[in-house]
Coordinates of N, CA, C and O in Angstrom, one line a residue:
X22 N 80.2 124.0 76.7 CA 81.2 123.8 77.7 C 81.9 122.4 77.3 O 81.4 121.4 77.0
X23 N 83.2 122.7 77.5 CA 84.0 121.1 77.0 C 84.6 120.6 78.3 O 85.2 121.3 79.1
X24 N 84.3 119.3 78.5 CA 84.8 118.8 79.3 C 85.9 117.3 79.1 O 85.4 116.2 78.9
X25 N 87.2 117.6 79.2 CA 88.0 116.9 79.3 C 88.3 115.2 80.5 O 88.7 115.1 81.6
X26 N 87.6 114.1 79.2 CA 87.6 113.2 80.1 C 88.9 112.2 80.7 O 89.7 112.2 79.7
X27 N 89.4 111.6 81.5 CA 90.1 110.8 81.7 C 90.5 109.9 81.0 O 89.9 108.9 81.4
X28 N 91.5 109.4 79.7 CA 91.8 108.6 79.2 C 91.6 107.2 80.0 O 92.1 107.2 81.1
X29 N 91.1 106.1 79.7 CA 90.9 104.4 79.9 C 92.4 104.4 80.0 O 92.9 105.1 79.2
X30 N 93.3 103.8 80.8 CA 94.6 103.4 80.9 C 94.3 102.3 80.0 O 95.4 102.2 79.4
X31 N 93.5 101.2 79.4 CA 94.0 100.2 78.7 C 94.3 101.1 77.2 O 95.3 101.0 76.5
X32 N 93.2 102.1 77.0 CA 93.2 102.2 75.3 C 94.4 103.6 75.1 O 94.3 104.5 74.3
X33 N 95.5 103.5 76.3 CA 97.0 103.8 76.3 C 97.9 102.6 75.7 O 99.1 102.8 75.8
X34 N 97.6 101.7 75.4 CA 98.7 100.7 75.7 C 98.3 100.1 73.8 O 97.2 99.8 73.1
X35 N 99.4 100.1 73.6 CA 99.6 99.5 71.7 C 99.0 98.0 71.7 O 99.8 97.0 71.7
X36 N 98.2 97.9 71.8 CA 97.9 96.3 71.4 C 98.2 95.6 70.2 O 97.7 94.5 70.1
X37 N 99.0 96.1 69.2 CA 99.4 95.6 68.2 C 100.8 94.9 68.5 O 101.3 94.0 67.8
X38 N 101.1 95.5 69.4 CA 103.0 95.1 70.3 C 102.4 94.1 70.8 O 103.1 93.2 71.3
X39 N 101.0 93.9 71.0 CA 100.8 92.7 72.3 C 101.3 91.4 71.8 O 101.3 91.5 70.5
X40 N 101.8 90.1 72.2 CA 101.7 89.3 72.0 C 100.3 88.3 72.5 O 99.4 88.9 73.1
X41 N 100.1 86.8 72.3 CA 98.8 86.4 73.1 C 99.5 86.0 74.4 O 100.7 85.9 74.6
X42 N 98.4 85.9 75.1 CA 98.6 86.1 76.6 C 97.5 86.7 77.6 O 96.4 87.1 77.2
X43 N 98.0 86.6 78.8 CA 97.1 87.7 79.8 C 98.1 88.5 80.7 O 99.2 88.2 81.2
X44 N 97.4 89.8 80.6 CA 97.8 90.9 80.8 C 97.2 91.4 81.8 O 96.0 91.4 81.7
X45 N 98.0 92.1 83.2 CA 97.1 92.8 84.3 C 96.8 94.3 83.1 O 97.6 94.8 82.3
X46 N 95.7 94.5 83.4 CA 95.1 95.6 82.6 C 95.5 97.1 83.3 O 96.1 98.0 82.8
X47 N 94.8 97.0 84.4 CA 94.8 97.6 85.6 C 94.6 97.6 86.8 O 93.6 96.9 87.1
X48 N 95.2 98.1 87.9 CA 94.9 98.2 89.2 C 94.2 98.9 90.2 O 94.9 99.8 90.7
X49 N 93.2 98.7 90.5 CA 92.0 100.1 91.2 C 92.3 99.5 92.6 O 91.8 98.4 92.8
X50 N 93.2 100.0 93.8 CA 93.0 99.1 94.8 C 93.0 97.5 95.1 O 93.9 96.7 94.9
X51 N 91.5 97.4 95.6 CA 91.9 95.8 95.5 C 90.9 95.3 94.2 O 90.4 94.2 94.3
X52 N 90.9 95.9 93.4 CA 90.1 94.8 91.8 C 91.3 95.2 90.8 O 92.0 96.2 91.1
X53 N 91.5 94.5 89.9 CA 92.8 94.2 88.6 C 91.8 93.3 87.9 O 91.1 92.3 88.1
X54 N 92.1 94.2 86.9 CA 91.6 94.2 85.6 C 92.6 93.4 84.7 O 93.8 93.6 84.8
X55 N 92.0 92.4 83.8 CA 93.2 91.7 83.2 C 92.6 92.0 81.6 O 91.4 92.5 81.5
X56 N 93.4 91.7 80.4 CA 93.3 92.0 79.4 C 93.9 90.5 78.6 O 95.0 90.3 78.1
X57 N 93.1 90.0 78.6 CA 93.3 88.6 77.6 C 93.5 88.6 76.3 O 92.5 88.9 75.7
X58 N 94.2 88.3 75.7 CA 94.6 88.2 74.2 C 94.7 86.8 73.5 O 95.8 86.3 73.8
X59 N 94.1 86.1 72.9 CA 93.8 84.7 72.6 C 94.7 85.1 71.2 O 95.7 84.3 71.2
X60 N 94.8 85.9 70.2 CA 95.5 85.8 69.6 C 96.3 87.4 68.9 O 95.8 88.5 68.8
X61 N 97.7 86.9 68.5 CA 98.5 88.3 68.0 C 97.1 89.8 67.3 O 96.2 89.6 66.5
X62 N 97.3 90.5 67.6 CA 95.9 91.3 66.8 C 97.0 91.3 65.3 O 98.2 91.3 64.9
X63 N 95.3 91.2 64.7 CA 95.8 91.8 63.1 C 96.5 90.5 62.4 O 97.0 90.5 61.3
X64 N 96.3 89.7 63.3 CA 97.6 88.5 62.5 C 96.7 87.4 62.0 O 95.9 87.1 62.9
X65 N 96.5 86.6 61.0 CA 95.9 85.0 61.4 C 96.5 84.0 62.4 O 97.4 84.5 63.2
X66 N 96.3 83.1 62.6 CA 94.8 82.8 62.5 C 93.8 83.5 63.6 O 94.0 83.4 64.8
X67 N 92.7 84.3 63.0 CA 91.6 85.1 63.7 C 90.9 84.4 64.6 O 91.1 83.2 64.5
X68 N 90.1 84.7 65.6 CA 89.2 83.7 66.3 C 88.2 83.5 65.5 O 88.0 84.5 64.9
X69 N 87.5 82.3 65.2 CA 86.1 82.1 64.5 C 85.0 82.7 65.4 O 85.0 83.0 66.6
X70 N 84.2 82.7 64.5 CA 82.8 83.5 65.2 C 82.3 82.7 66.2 O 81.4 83.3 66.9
X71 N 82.5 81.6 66.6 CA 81.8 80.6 67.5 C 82.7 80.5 68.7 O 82.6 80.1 69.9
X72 N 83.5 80.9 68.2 CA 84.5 80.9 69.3 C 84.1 82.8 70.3 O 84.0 82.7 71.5
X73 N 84.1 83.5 69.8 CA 83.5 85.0 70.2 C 82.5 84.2 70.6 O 82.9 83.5 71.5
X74 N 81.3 84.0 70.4 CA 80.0 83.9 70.8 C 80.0 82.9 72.0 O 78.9 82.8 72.6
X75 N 81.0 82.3 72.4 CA 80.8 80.9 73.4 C 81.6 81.9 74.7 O 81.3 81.8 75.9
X76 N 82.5 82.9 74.2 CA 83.2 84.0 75.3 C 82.0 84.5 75.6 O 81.5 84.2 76.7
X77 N 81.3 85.5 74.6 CA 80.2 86.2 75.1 C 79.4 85.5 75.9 O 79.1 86.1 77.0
X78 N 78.7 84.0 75.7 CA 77.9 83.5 77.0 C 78.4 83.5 77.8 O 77.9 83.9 78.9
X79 N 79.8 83.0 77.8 CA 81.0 82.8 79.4 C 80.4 84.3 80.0 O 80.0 83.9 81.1
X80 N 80.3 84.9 79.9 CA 80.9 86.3 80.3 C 79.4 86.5 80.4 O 79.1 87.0 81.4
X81 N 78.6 86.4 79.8 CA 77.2 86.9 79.8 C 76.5 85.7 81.4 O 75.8 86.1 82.4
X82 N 76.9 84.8 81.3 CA 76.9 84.1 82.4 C 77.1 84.7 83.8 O 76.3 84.9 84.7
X83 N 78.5 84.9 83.8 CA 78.9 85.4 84.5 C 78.6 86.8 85.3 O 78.6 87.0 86.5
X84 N 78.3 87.6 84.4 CA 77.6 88.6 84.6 C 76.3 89.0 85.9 O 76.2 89.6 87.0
X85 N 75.7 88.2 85.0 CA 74.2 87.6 85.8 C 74.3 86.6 86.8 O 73.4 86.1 87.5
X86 N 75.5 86.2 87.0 CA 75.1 84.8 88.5 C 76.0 85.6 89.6 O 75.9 85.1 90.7
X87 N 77.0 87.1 89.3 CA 77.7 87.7 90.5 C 77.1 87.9 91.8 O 77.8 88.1 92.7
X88 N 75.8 88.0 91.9 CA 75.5 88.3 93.1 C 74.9 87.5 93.6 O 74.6 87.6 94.8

């Protein structure tokens, strides 16, 4: 049986057109989703790996102290 899922509204949107910035992602009611872009995709200068890994704790943090 095939079941046809609901496209992600972000992975509609060309992120290669994106410039950097923040972006509302989406809107569910009352939560909005934003879509952060620290740099042009595909372009230099790339983020360094330490720089990813200090987001991931941000966010791994964050994660775990919401409730």
């Amino acid at each position: 049986m095939y079941f046809k899922m609901k496209k992600i509204t972000s992975f509609e949107v060309d992120h290669i057109k994106l410039e950097k910035g923040m972006y509302i992602s989406q809107i569910d009611d009352d939560i909005v989703t934003y879509d952060i872009h620290m740099v042009k995709s595909n372009t230099p200068p790339y983020l360094k790996n330490v720089a990813l890994h200090t987001i991931e704790h941000i966010f791994a943090t964050f994660a775990r102290n919401k409730y």
